[in-house]
Coordinates of C-alpha atoms and ligand atoms in Angstrom, one line a residue:
X1 CA 0.0 0.0 0.0
X2 CA 1.3 3.4 -0.9
X3 CA 1.9 5.9 2.0
X4 CA 0.0 8.6 0.1
X5 CA -2.7 7.9 -2.5
X6 CA -4.3 10.9 -4.1
X7 CA -7.1 10.3 -6.6
X8 CA -8.5 12.9 -9.0
X9 CA -8.1 15.9 -6.7
X10 CA -9.6 19.1 -7.9
X11 CA -10.4 22.7 -7.0
X12 CA -11.6 25.8 -8.8
X13 CA -11.2 29.5 -7.8
X14 CA -14.0 31.3 -9.6
X15 CA -13.7 30.3 -13.2
X16 CA -10.1 29.1 -12.8
X17 CA -9.5 25.3 -12.5
X18 CA -6.3 25.6 -10.4
X19 CA -5.9 21.8 -10.0
X20 CA -7.8 19.3 -12.1
X21 CA -7.9 15.5 -11.6
X22 CA -4.5 15.3 -9.8
X23 CA -3.6 11.8 -8.9
X24 CA -0.4 10.4 -7.4
X25 CA 0.9 7.4 -5.4
X26 CA 3.9 7.9 -3.2
X27 CA 5.6 4.9 -1.5
X28 CA 7.1 5.1 2.0
X29 CA 10.7 6.4 1.9
X30 CA 10.4 7.9 -1.5
X31 CA 11.7 11.3 -2.5
X32 CA 9.1 12.6 -4.9
X33 CA 9.2 15.8 -6.9
X34 CA 6.2 17.9 -7.9
X35 CA 7.4 20.3 -10.7
X36 CA 5.9 22.7 -13.2
X37 CA 6.2 26.3 -14.2
X38 CA 5.0 29.2 -12.0
X39 CA 1.2 29.3 -11.6
X40 CA 0.9 25.6 -12.5
X41 CA -1.0 24.7 -9.3
X42 CA 1.8 23.1 -7.2
X43 CA 1.3 25.1 -4.0
X44 CA -2.5 24.6 -4.4
X45 CA -1.9 20.8 -4.4
X46 CA 0.0 21.3 -1.0
X47 CA -2.9 23.5 0.3
X48 CA -5.3 20.7 -0.7
X49 CA -3.2 18.0 0.9
X50 CA -2.8 19.9 4.2
X51 CA -6.4 21.1 4.6
X52 CA -5.9 24.8 3.8
X53 CA -8.4 24.3 1.0
X54 CA -11.1 21.7 0.8
X55 CA -11.0 19.8 -2.5
X56 CA -14.2 20.0 -4.6
X57 CA -13.4 16.6 -6.1
X58 CA -11.2 13.6 -5.3
X59 CA -9.8 11.8 -2.3
X60 CA -6.6 11.8 -0.2
X61 CA -5.6 8.6 1.6
X62 CA -2.6 8.7 4.0
X63 CA -1.3 5.4 5.3
X64 CA -4.7 3.8 4.7
X65 CA -6.7 6.6 6.4
X66 CA -9.0 8.9 4.4
X67 CA -8.1 12.5 5.3
X68 CA -10.1 14.2 2.5
X69 CA -11.8 17.3 3.8
X70 CA -10.1 17.3 7.2
X71 CA -8.7 20.6 8.6
X72 CA -5.1 21.6 8.9
X73 CA -4.7 20.4 12.6
X74 CA -6.4 17.1 12.0
X75 CA -4.1 16.5 9.0
X76 CA -1.0 17.5 10.9
X77 CA -2.0 14.9 13.6
X78 CA -2.6 12.4 10.9
X79 CA 1.0 12.7 9.9
X80 CA 1.6 15.4 7.2
X81 CA 3.9 18.3 7.9
X82 CA 4.9 21.1 5.5
X83 CA 7.1 24.1 4.9
X84 CA 5.9 27.2 3.0
X85 CA 7.1 28.9 -0.1
X86 CA 7.8 32.0 2.0
X87 CA 9.5 31.4 5.3
X88 CA 7.2 31.3 8.3
X89 CA 9.3 31.0 11.4
X90 CA 8.6 32.4 14.9
X91 CA 11.3 35.0 14.4
X92 CA 11.2 36.3 18.0
X93 CA 11.8 32.8 19.4
X94 CA 15.2 31.2 19.6
X95 CA 16.2 28.6 17.1
X96 CA 15.7 25.7 19.6
X97 CA 12.3 27.0 20.7
X98 CA 11.1 27.0 17.0
X99 CA 11.9 23.3 16.9
X100 CA 10.3 22.7 20.3
X101 CA 7.0 24.2 19.0
X102 CA 6.9 21.2 16.7
X103 CA 7.8 18.8 19.5
X104 CA 4.9 20.0 21.7
X105 CA 2.7 17.8 19.5
X106 CA 4.3 14.7 21.1
X107 CA 5.3 15.8 24.6
X108 CA 2.1 16.5 26.5
X109 CA 1.8 17.5 30.1
X110 CA -1.2 18.9 31.9
X111 CA -1.7 22.7 32.3
X112 CA -1.1 22.3 36.1
X113 CA 2.2 20.5 35.5
X114 CA 3.3 23.5 33.4
X115 CA 1.9 26.3 35.6
X116 CA 3.2 24.9 38.9
X117 CA 6.5 23.7 37.3
X118 CA 6.0 20.2 38.7
X119 CA 8.9 17.7 38.3
X120 CA 7.3 16.2 35.2
X121 CA 7.6 19.7 33.6
X122 CA 11.3 19.8 34.0
X123 CA 11.8 16.2 32.9
X124 CA 9.8 16.9 29.8
X125 CA 11.5 20.1 29.0
X126 CA 14.9 18.4 29.4
X127 CA 13.9 15.6 27.1
X128 CA 12.6 18.1 24.5
X129 CA 15.8 20.1 24.7
X130 CA 17.8 16.9 24.0
X131 CA 15.6 15.9 21.1
X132 CA 15.5 19.4 19.6
X133 CA 19.3 19.6 19.8
X134 CA 19.7 16.2 18.1
X135 CA 17.4 17.4 15.3
X136 CA 19.3 20.8 15.0
X137 CA 22.5 18.8 14.6
X138 CA 21.3 17.1 11.5
X139 CA 20.8 20.5 10.0
X140 CA 24.1 21.9 11.4
X141 CA 22.2 24.4 13.5
X142 CA 23.0 23.1 17.0
X143 CA 25.7 25.7 17.6
X144 CA 23.1 28.5 16.9
X145 CA 20.4 26.9 19.1
X146 CA 20.0 29.8 21.5
X147 CA 20.2 32.6 19.0
X148 CA 17.0 34.3 17.8
X149 CA 15.7 32.6 14.6
X150 CA 15.6 36.0 12.9
X151 CA 19.4 36.3 13.3
X152 CA 20.2 33.3 11.2
X153 CA 21.3 33.7 7.6
X154 CA 18.5 33.1 5.1
X155 CA 19.7 29.6 4.0
X156 CA 19.8 28.5 7.6
X157 CA 16.3 29.9 8.3
X158 CA 15.1 27.7 5.5
X159 CA 16.8 24.7 7.1
X160 CA 15.3 25.5 10.5
X161 CA 11.8 25.4 8.9
X162 CA 12.4 21.9 7.8
X163 CA 13.8 20.9 11.2
X164 CA 10.6 22.3 12.9
X165 CA 8.4 20.4 10.5
X166 CA 10.3 17.2 11.2
X167 CA 9.9 17.7 14.9
X168 CA 6.2 16.8 14.6
X169 CA 7.4 13.3 13.5
X170 CA 5.4 13.3 10.3
X171 CA 4.8 10.3 8.1
X172 CA 5.1 12.6 5.0
X173 CA 7.1 15.8 4.7
X174 CA 6.0 18.4 2.1
X175 CA 8.5 21.0 1.1
X176 CA 7.4 24.0 -1.0
X177 CA 10.3 25.3 -3.0
X178 CA 12.7 24.9 -0.1
X179 CA 15.6 26.4 -2.1
X180 CA 13.8 29.6 -3.1
X181 CA 16.0 32.6 -2.7
X182 CA 19.1 30.6 -1.9
X183 CA 22.5 31.0 -3.6
X184 CA 23.9 28.0 -5.5
X185 CA 26.1 26.9 -2.6
X186 CA 23.3 27.0 -0.1
X187 CA 21.0 25.2 -2.6
X188 CA 23.5 22.4 -3.2
X189 CA 23.9 22.0 0.6
X190 CA 20.2 22.0 1.1
X191 CA 19.6 19.2 -1.5
X192 CA 22.2 17.1 0.4
X193 CA 20.4 17.8 3.7
X194 CA 17.1 16.7 2.2
X195 CA 18.6 13.5 1.0
X196 CA 20.1 12.9 4.4
X197 CA 16.7 13.6 6.1
X198 CA 15.2 10.9 3.9
X199 CA 18.0 8.4 4.6
X200 CA 18.4 9.1 8.3
X201 CA 14.7 9.3 9.3
X202 CA 13.5 7.0 6.5
X203 CA 11.2 10.0 5.7
X204 CA 8.9 10.2 2.8
X205 CA 9.3 13.6 1.1
X206 CA 7.2 15.4 -1.5
X207 CA 9.2 18.3 -2.9
X208 CA 7.9 21.2 -5.0
X209 CA 10.3 22.9 -7.3
X210 CA 10.1 24.9 -10.4
X211 CA 13.7 24.5 -11.4
X212 CA 13.9 21.1 -13.2
X213 CA 17.7 20.7 -12.8
X214 CA 17.4 20.8 -9.0
X215 CA 15.0 17.9 -8.6
X216 CA 16.5 15.7 -11.2
X217 CA 19.5 15.1 -8.9
X218 CA 17.6 14.0 -5.9
X219 CA 14.1 12.8 -6.7
X220 CA 13.4 9.3 -7.8
X221 CA 10.0 10.1 -9.3
X222 CA 8.3 13.2 -10.6
X223 CA 4.9 14.6 -11.4
X224 CA 4.7 17.5 -13.8
X225 CA 1.9 20.0 -13.5
X226 CA 1.0 22.5 -16.2
X227 CA -2.1 24.8 -16.1
X228 CA -3.5 22.7 -13.2
X229 CA -3.3 19.5 -15.1
X230 CA -0.9 16.5 -14.8
X231 CA 1.3 16.6 -17.9
X232 CA 3.2 13.4 -17.0
X233 CA 4.5 11.4 -14.1
X234 CA 6.9 8.6 -13.4
X235 CA 10.6 7.9 -13.0
X236 CA 12.7 11.1 -13.1
X237 CA 14.8 10.1 -16.1
X238 CA 11.7 9.2 -18.2
X239 CA 9.8 12.3 -17.2
X240 CA 12.6 14.7 -18.0
X241 CA 13.2 13.3 -21.5
X242 CA 9.5 13.6 -22.3
X243 CA 9.2 16.2 -25.2
X244 CA 5.9 17.6 -23.7
X245 CA 7.6 18.4 -20.4
X246 CA 10.5 20.2 -22.2
X247 CA 8.0 22.2 -24.3
X248 CA 6.0 23.3 -21.2
X249 CA 9.2 24.6 -19.6
X250 CA 10.5 26.3 -22.7
X251 CA 7.1 28.0 -23.0
X252 CA 7.5 29.5 -19.6
Ligands
ADP301 N1 -6.8 31.4 -3.0 C1 -6.8 31.6 -4.3 N2 -7.7 32.3 -5.0 C2 -7.7 32.5 -6.3 N3 -6.7 32.0 -7.1 C3 -5.8 31.3 -6.6 C4 -5.7 31.0 -5.1 N4 -4.6 30.2 -4.9 C5 -4.0 30.0 -6.1 N5 -4.7 30.6 -7.1 C6 -4.4 30.5 -8.5 O1 -4.2 29.2 -8.9 C7 -3.1 29.1 -9.8 C8 -2.1 28.1 -9.3 O2 -1.4 28.8 -8.2 P1 -0.3 28.1 -7.4 O3 -0.8 26.8 -6.9 O4 0.2 29.0 -6.3 O5 0.9 27.8 -8.5 P2 2.4 27.4 -8.3 O6 2.6 27.0 -6.9 O7 2.5 26.2 -9.2 O8 3.2 28.5 -8.8 C9 -2.6 30.5 -10.1 O9 -3.2 30.9 -11.2 C10 -3.1 31.2 -8.8 O10 -3.2 32.6 -9.1
MG302 MG1 4.0 27.9 -5.5

């Protein structure tokens, strides 16, 4: 059984069919790319998968559970975490506290334990610190753990967003143009980090990118969207040699 199975997903905004009959199957541990020119409907697919928009058609099954029409919180609890095309960090919080926001999903103590600072509170906080630092280390951010998130260079802020999403221990991680605004060195490093995340956490990743050359190096499979429609999908090599895909990009 595929980890994610999407069938004929669709939504319209007024007269615009932003996503039409989008179907995809993603297996556990796969690094899957969703590509297409600007305005193709990629972010809308993420918004549909995460409950920001309710689809007018189609179904979404995650790990055997139908999550179609659920809200963002329910879907996060079901196991999908995402990052956004524009960075959305808690910029006033420290780097480590941004990750701990994600961890709070899993470490629960009662309000009284927190307010009265009972022993369980300190135990849990200590465990969370340890876990957050371990995660930050994967992203080479552990040395900046106690700095404000806003003080990090742009490339590192993007990495912190991924660390925070991973802290919720998702089954599926959605990354919306994670390399947007990065310089070539930062981009290359980020692609290696995404690969490492997949390998180390056995994570399933769906990655949006509009630059074909970036995804070709790391994704095993691709779906190509154009004007809200699936142009083609399958193994990366086959997709990228499809003349229709090349034409869609040249026409950008
Ligand atoms: N909330 C919305 N209301 C109206 N139109 C929208 C909305 N969200 C997206 N669109 C439109 O849907 C199309 C696809 O947008 P988007 O999914 O952001 O594309 P991509 O991420 O591939 O660049 C665009 O034409 C965009 O203007
Ligand atoms: Mg987008």
